[in-house]
XYZ file of N, CA and C in Angstrom:
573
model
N -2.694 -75.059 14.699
C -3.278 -73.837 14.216
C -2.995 -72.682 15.161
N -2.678 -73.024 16.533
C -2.783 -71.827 17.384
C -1.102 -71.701 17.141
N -0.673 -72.302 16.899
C 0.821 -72.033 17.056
C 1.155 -71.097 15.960
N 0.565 -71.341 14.668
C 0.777 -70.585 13.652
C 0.106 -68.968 13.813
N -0.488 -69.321 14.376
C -1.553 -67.398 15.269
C -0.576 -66.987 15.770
N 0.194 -67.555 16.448
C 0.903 -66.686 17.403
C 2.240 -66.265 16.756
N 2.856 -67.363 15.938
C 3.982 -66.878 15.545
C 3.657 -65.768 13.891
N 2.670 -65.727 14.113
C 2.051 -64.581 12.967
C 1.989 -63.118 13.909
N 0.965 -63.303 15.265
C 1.456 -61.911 15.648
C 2.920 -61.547 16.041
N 3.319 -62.803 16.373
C 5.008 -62.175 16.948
C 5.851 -61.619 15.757
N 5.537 -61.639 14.298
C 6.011 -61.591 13.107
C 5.879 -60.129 12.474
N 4.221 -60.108 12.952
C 3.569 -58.326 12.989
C 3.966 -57.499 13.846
N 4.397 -57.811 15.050
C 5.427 -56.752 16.022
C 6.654 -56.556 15.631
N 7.346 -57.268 15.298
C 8.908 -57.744 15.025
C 9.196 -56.910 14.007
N 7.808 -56.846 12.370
C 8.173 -56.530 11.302
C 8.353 -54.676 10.969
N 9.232 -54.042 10.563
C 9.309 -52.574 10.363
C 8.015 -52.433 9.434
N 7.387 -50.918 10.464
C 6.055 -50.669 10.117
C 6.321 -49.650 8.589
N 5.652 -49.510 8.280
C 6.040 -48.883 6.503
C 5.262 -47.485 7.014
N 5.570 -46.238 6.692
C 5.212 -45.244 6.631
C 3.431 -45.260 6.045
N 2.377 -44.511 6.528
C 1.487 -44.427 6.440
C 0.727 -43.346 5.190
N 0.134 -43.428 4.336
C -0.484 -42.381 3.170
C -0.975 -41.529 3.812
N -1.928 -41.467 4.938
C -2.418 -40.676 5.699
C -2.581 -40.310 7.084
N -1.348 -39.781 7.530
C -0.957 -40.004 8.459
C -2.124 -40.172 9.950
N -3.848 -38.917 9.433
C -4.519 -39.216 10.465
C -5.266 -40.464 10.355
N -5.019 -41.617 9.434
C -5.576 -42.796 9.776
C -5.146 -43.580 10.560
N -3.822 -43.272 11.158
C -3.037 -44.226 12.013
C -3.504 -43.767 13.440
N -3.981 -42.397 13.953
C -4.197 -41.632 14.642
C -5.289 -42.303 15.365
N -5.970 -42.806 16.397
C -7.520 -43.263 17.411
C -7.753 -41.737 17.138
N -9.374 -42.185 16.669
C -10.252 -40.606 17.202
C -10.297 -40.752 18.601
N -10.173 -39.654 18.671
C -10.592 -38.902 20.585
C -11.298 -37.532 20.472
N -11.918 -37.498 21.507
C -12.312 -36.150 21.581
C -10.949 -35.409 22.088
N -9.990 -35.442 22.221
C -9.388 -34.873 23.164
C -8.892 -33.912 22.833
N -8.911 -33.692 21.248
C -8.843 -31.996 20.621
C -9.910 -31.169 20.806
N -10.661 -31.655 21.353
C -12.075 -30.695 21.089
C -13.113 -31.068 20.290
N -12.802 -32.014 19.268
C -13.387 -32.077 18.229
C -14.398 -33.248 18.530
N -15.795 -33.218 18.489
C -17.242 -33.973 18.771
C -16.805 -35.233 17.504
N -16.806 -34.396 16.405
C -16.750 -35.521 15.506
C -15.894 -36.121 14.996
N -15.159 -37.016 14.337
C -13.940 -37.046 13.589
C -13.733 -36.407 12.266
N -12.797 -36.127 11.792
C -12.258 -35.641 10.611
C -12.786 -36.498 9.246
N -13.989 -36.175 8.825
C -13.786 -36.862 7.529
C -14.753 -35.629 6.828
N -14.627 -36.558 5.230
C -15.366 -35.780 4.369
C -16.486 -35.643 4.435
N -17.180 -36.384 5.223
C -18.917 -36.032 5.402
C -18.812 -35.051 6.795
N -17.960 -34.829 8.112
C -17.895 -33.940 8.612
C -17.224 -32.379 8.179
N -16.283 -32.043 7.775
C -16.342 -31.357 7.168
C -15.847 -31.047 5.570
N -16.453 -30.595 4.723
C -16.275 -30.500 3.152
C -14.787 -29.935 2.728
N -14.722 -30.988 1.815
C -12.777 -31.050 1.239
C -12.757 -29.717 0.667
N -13.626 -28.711 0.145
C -13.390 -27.684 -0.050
C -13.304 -26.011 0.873
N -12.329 -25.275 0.584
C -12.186 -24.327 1.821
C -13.730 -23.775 1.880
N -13.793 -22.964 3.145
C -14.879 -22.582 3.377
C -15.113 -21.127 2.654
N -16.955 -21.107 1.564
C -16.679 -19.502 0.971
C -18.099 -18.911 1.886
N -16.685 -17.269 1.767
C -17.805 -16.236 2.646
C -18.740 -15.581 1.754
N -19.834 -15.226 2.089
C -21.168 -14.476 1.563
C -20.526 -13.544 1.130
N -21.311 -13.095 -0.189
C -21.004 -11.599 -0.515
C -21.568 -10.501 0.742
N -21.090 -9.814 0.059
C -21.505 -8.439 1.016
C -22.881 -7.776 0.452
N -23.601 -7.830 1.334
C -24.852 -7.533 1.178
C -25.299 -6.236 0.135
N -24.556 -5.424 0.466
C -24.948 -4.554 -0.255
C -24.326 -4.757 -1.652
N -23.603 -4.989 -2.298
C -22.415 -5.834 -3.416
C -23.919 -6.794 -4.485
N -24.558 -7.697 -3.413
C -25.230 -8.208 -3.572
C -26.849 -7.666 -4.273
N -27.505 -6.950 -3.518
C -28.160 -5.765 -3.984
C -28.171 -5.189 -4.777
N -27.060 -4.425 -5.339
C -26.747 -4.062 -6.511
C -26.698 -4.629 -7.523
N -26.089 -5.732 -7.292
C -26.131 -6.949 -8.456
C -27.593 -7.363 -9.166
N -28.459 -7.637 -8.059
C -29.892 -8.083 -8.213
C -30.548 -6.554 -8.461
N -30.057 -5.734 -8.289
C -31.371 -4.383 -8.830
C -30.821 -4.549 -10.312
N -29.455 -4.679 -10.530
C -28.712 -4.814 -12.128
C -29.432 -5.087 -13.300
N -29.598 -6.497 -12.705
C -29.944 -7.621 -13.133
C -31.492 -7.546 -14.032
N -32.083 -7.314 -12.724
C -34.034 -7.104 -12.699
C -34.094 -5.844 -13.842
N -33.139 -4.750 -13.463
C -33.930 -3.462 -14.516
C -32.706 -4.084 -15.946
N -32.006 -4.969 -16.322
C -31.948 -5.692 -17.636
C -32.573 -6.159 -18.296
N -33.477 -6.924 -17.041
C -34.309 -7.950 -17.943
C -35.936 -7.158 -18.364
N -35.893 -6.010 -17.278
C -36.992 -5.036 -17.660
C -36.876 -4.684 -18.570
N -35.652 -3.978 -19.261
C -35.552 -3.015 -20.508
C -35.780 -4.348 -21.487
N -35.521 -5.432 -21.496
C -35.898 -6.778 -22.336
C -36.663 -6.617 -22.667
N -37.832 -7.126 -21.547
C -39.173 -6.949 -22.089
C -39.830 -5.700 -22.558
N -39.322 -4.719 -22.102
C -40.293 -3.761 -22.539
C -39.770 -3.547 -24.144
N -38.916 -3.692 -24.332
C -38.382 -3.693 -25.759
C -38.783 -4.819 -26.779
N -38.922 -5.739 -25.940
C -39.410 -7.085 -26.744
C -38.685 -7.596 -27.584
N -37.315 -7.593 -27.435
C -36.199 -8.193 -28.303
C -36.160 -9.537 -27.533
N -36.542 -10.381 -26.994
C -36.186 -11.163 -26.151
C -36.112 -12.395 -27.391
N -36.844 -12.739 -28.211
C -37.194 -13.822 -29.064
C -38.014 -14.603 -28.740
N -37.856 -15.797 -28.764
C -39.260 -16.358 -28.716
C -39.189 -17.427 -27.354
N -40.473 -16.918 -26.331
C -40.399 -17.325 -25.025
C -40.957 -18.622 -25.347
N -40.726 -19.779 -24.017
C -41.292 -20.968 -23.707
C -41.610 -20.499 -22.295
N -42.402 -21.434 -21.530
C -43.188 -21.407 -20.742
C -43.379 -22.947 -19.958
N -43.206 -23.306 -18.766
C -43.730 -24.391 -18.193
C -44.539 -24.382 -17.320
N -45.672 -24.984 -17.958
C -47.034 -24.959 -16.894
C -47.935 -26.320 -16.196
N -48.037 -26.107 -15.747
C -48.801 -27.196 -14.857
C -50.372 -27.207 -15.256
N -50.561 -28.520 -15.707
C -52.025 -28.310 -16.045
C -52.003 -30.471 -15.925
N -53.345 -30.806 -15.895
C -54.066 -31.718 -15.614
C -53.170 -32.464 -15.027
N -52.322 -32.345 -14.207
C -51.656 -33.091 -13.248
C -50.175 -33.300 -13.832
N -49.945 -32.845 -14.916
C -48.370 -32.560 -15.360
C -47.844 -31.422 -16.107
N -46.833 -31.750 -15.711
C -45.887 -30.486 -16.371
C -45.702 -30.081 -17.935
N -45.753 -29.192 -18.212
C -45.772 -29.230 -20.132
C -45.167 -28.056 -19.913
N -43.714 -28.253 -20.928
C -43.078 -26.827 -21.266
C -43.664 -26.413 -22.921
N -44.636 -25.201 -22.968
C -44.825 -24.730 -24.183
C -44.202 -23.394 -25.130
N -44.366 -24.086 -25.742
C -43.742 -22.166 -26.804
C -45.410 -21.728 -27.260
N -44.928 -20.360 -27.884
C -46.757 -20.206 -28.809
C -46.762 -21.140 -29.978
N -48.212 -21.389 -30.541
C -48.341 -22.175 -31.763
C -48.148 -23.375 -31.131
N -47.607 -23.947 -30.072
C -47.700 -25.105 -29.796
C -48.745 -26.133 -29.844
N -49.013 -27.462 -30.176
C -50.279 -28.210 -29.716
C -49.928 -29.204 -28.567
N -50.920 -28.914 -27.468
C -50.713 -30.259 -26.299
C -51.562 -31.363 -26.358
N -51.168 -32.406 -25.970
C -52.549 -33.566 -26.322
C -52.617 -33.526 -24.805
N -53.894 -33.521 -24.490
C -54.061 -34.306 -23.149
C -54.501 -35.525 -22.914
N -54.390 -35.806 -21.860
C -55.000 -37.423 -21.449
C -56.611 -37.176 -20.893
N -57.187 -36.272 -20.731
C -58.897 -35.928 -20.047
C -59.579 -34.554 -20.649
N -60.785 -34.993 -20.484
C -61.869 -34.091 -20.605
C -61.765 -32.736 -19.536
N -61.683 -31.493 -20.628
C -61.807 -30.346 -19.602
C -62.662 -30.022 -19.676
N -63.348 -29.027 -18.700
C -64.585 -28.141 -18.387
C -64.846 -27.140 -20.022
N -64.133 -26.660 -20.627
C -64.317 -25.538 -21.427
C -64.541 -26.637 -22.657
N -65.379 -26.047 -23.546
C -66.038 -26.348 -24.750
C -64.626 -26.469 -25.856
N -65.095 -26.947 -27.221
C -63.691 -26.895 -28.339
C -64.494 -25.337 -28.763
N -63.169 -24.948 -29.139
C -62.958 -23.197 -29.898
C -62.892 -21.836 -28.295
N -63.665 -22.725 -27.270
C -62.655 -21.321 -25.813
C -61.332 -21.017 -25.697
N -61.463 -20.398 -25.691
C -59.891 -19.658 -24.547
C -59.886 -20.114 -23.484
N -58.496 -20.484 -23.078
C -58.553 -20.849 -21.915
C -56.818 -20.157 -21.227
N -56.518 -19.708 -20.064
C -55.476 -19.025 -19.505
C -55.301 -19.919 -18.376
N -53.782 -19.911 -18.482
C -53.307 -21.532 -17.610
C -52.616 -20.834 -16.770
N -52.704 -20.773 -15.448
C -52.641 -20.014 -14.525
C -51.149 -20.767 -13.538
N -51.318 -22.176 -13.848
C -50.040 -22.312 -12.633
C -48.890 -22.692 -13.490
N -47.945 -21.308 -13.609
C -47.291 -20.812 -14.501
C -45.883 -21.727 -13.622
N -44.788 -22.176 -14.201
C -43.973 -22.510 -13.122
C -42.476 -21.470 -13.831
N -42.322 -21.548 -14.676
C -41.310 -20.900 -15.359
C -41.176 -20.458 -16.939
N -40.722 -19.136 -16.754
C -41.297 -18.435 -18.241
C -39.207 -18.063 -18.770
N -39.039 -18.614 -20.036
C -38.144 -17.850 -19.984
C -37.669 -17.554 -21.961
N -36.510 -17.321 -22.334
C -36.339 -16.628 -23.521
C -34.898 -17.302 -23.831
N -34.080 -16.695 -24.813
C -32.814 -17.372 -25.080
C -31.725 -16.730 -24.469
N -32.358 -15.500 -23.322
C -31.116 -14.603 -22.318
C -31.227 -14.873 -21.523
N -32.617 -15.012 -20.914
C -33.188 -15.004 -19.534
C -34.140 -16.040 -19.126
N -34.156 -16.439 -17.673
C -35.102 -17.355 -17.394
C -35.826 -16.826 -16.034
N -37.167 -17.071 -15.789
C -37.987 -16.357 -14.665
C -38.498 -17.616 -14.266
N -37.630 -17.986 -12.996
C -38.595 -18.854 -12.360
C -39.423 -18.716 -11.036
N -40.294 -19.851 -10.498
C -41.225 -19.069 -9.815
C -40.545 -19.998 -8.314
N -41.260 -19.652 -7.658
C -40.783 -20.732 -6.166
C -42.681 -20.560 -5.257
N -42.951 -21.727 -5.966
C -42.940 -22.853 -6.556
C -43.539 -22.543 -8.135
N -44.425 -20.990 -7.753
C -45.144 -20.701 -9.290
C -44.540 -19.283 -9.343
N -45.224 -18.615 -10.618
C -44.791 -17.541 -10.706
C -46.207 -16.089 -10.645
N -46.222 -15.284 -10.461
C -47.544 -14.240 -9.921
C -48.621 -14.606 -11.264
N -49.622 -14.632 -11.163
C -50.342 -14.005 -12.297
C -50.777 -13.096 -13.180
N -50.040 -11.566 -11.995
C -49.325 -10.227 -12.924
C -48.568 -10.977 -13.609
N -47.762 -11.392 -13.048
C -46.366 -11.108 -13.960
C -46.631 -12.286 -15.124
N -47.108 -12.790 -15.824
C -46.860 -13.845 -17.056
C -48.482 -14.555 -17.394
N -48.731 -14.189 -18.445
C -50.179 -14.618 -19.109
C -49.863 -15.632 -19.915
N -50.575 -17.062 -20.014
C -50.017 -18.418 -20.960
C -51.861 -18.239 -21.395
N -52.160 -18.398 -22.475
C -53.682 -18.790 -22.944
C -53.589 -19.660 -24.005
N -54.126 -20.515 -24.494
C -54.609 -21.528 -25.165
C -55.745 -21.292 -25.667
N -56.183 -22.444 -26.875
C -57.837 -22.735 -27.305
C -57.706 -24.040 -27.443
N -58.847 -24.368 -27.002
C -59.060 -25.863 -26.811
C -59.865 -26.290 -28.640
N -59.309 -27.121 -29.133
C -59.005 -27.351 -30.676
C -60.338 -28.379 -30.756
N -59.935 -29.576 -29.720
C -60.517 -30.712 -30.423
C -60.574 -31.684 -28.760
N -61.985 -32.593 -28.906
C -62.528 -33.217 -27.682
C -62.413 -34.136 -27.776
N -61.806 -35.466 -27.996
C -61.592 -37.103 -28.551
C -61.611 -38.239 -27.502
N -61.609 -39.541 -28.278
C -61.080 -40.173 -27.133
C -59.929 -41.068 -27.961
N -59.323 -41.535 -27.582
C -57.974 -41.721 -27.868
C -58.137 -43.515 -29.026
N -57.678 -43.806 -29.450
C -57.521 -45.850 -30.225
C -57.607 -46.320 -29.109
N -58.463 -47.608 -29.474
C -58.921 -48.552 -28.250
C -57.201 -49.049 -28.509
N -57.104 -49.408 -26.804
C -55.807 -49.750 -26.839
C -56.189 -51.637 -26.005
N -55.774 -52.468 -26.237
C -56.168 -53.699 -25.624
C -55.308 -54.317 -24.497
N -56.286 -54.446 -23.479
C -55.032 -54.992 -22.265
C -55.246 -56.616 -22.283
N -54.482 -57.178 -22.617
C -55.094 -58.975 -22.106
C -53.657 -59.483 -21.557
N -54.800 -60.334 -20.637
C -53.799 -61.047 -19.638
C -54.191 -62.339 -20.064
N -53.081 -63.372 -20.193
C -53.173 -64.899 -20.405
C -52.388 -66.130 -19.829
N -52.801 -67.097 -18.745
C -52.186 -67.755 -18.008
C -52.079 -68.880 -19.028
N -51.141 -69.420 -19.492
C -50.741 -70.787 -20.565
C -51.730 -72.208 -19.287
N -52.101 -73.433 -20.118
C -52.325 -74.303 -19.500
C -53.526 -73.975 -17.717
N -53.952 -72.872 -17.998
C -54.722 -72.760 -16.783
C -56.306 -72.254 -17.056
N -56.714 -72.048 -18.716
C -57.641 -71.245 -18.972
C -58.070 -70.258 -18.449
N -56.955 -69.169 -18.425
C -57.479 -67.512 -18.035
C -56.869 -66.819 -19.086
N -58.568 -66.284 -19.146
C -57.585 -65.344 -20.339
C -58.843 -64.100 -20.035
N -58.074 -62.655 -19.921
C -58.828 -61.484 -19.411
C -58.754 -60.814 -20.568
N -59.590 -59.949 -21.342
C -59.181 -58.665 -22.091
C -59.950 -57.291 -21.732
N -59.069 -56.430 -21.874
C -59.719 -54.910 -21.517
C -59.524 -54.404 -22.655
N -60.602 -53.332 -23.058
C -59.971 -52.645 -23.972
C -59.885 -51.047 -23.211
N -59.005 -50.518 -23.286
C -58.857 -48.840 -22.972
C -59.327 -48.182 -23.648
N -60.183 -47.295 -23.367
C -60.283 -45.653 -24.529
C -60.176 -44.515 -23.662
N -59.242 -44.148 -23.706
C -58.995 -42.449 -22.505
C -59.086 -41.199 -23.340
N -60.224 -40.350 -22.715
C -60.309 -39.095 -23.025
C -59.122 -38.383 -23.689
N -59.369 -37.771 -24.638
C -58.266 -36.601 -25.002
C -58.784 -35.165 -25.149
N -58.172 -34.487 -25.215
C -58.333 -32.759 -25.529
C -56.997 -32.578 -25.731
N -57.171 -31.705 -27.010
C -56.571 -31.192 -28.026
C -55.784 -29.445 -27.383
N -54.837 -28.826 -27.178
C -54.987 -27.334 -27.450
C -53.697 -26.740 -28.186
N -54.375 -25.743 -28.039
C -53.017 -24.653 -28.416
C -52.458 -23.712 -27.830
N -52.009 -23.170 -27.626
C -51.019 -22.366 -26.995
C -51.340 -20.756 -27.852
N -51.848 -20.223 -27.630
C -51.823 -19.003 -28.297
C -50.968 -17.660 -28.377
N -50.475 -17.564 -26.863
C -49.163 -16.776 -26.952
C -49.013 -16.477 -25.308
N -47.591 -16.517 -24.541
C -47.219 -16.331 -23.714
C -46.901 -14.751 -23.529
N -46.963 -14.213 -22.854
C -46.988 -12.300 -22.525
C -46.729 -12.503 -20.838
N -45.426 -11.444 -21.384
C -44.791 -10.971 -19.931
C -45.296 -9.532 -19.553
N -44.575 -9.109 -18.698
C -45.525 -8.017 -17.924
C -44.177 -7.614 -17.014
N -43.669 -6.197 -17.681
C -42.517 -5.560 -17.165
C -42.258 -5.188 -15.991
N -42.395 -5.582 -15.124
C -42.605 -5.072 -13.857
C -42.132 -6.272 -12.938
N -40.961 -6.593 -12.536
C -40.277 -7.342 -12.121
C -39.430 -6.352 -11.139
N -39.775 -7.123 -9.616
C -39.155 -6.784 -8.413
C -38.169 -7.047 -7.954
């Protein structure tokens, strides 16, 4: 076995080396260009490097932009907005006329108003306003009426071990509330 090792490396020296696909893989990293890290795609990105606009270029663009979407709204051609809001621990994107089911009991009675305050993004079929992380409470009003107070079909949980006599059943009934969406309103005044 050792004999065959050896006359295998003497075979790999001997044999003409074939030209390489990439030539810096044949290359040992060294620092000795300067360079801390080696050359790859997680050090630096296969694409050339792009420079920032020019600030002021930039500026202009965004004042453009903002008094467009102003003359939008104040005109109210926009069509018909949706809205994503945060309410009882999830996200719901609504339009008006919408109905949401919830999973719990809220504070407000059936037939209130209610105005859903952690607005995350309001937008239309031109434009979209999002917030980082929400959006002001000037700027975008979402209100609802709470319809209907329920609790949901018993739903049955059972657990059953074959040959061991266990057998568990739960039944579920989780709160619901009913609403609506009554109409989303923007507020022209965008900075």
């Amino acid at each position: 076995m050792a004999a065959t090792r050896g006359l295998w490396r003497t075979w790999c020296l001997w044999s003409p080396r074939t030209p390489l696909l990439f030539p810096a893989a044949g290359r040992p990293h060294s620092s000795v260009r300067g360079d801390v890290l080696p050359r790859t795609s997680l050090s630096r990105p296969p694409w050339p490097q792009q420079t920032s606009p020019v600030p002021e270029e930039e500026r202009g663009r965004h004042a453009a932009v903002v008094s467009a979407v102003n003359q939008r709204i104040q005109r109210q051609d926009f069509g018909r907005l949706f809205a994503v809001v945060h309410f009882a621990g999830r996200q719901w994107k609504v339009t008006p006329e919408d109905l949401v089911l919830i999973e719990n009991h809220i504070e407000a009675e059936c037939g209130e108003r209610i105005r859903m305050e952690k607005v995350l993004l309001v937008g239309a079929e031109d434009f979209t306003l999002a917030g980082r992380p929400l959006l002001g409470k000037e700027l975008v009003r979402v209100e609802a009426t709470v319809l209907e107070k329920t609790e949901s079909w018993p739903k049955v949980h059972m657990r059953f071990w074959k040959r061991h006599r266990f057998q568990r059943k739960r039944i579920i009934i989780q709160p619901q509330t009913v609403l609506r969406i009554n109409s989303i309103e923007l507020d022209p005044r965008l900075s």
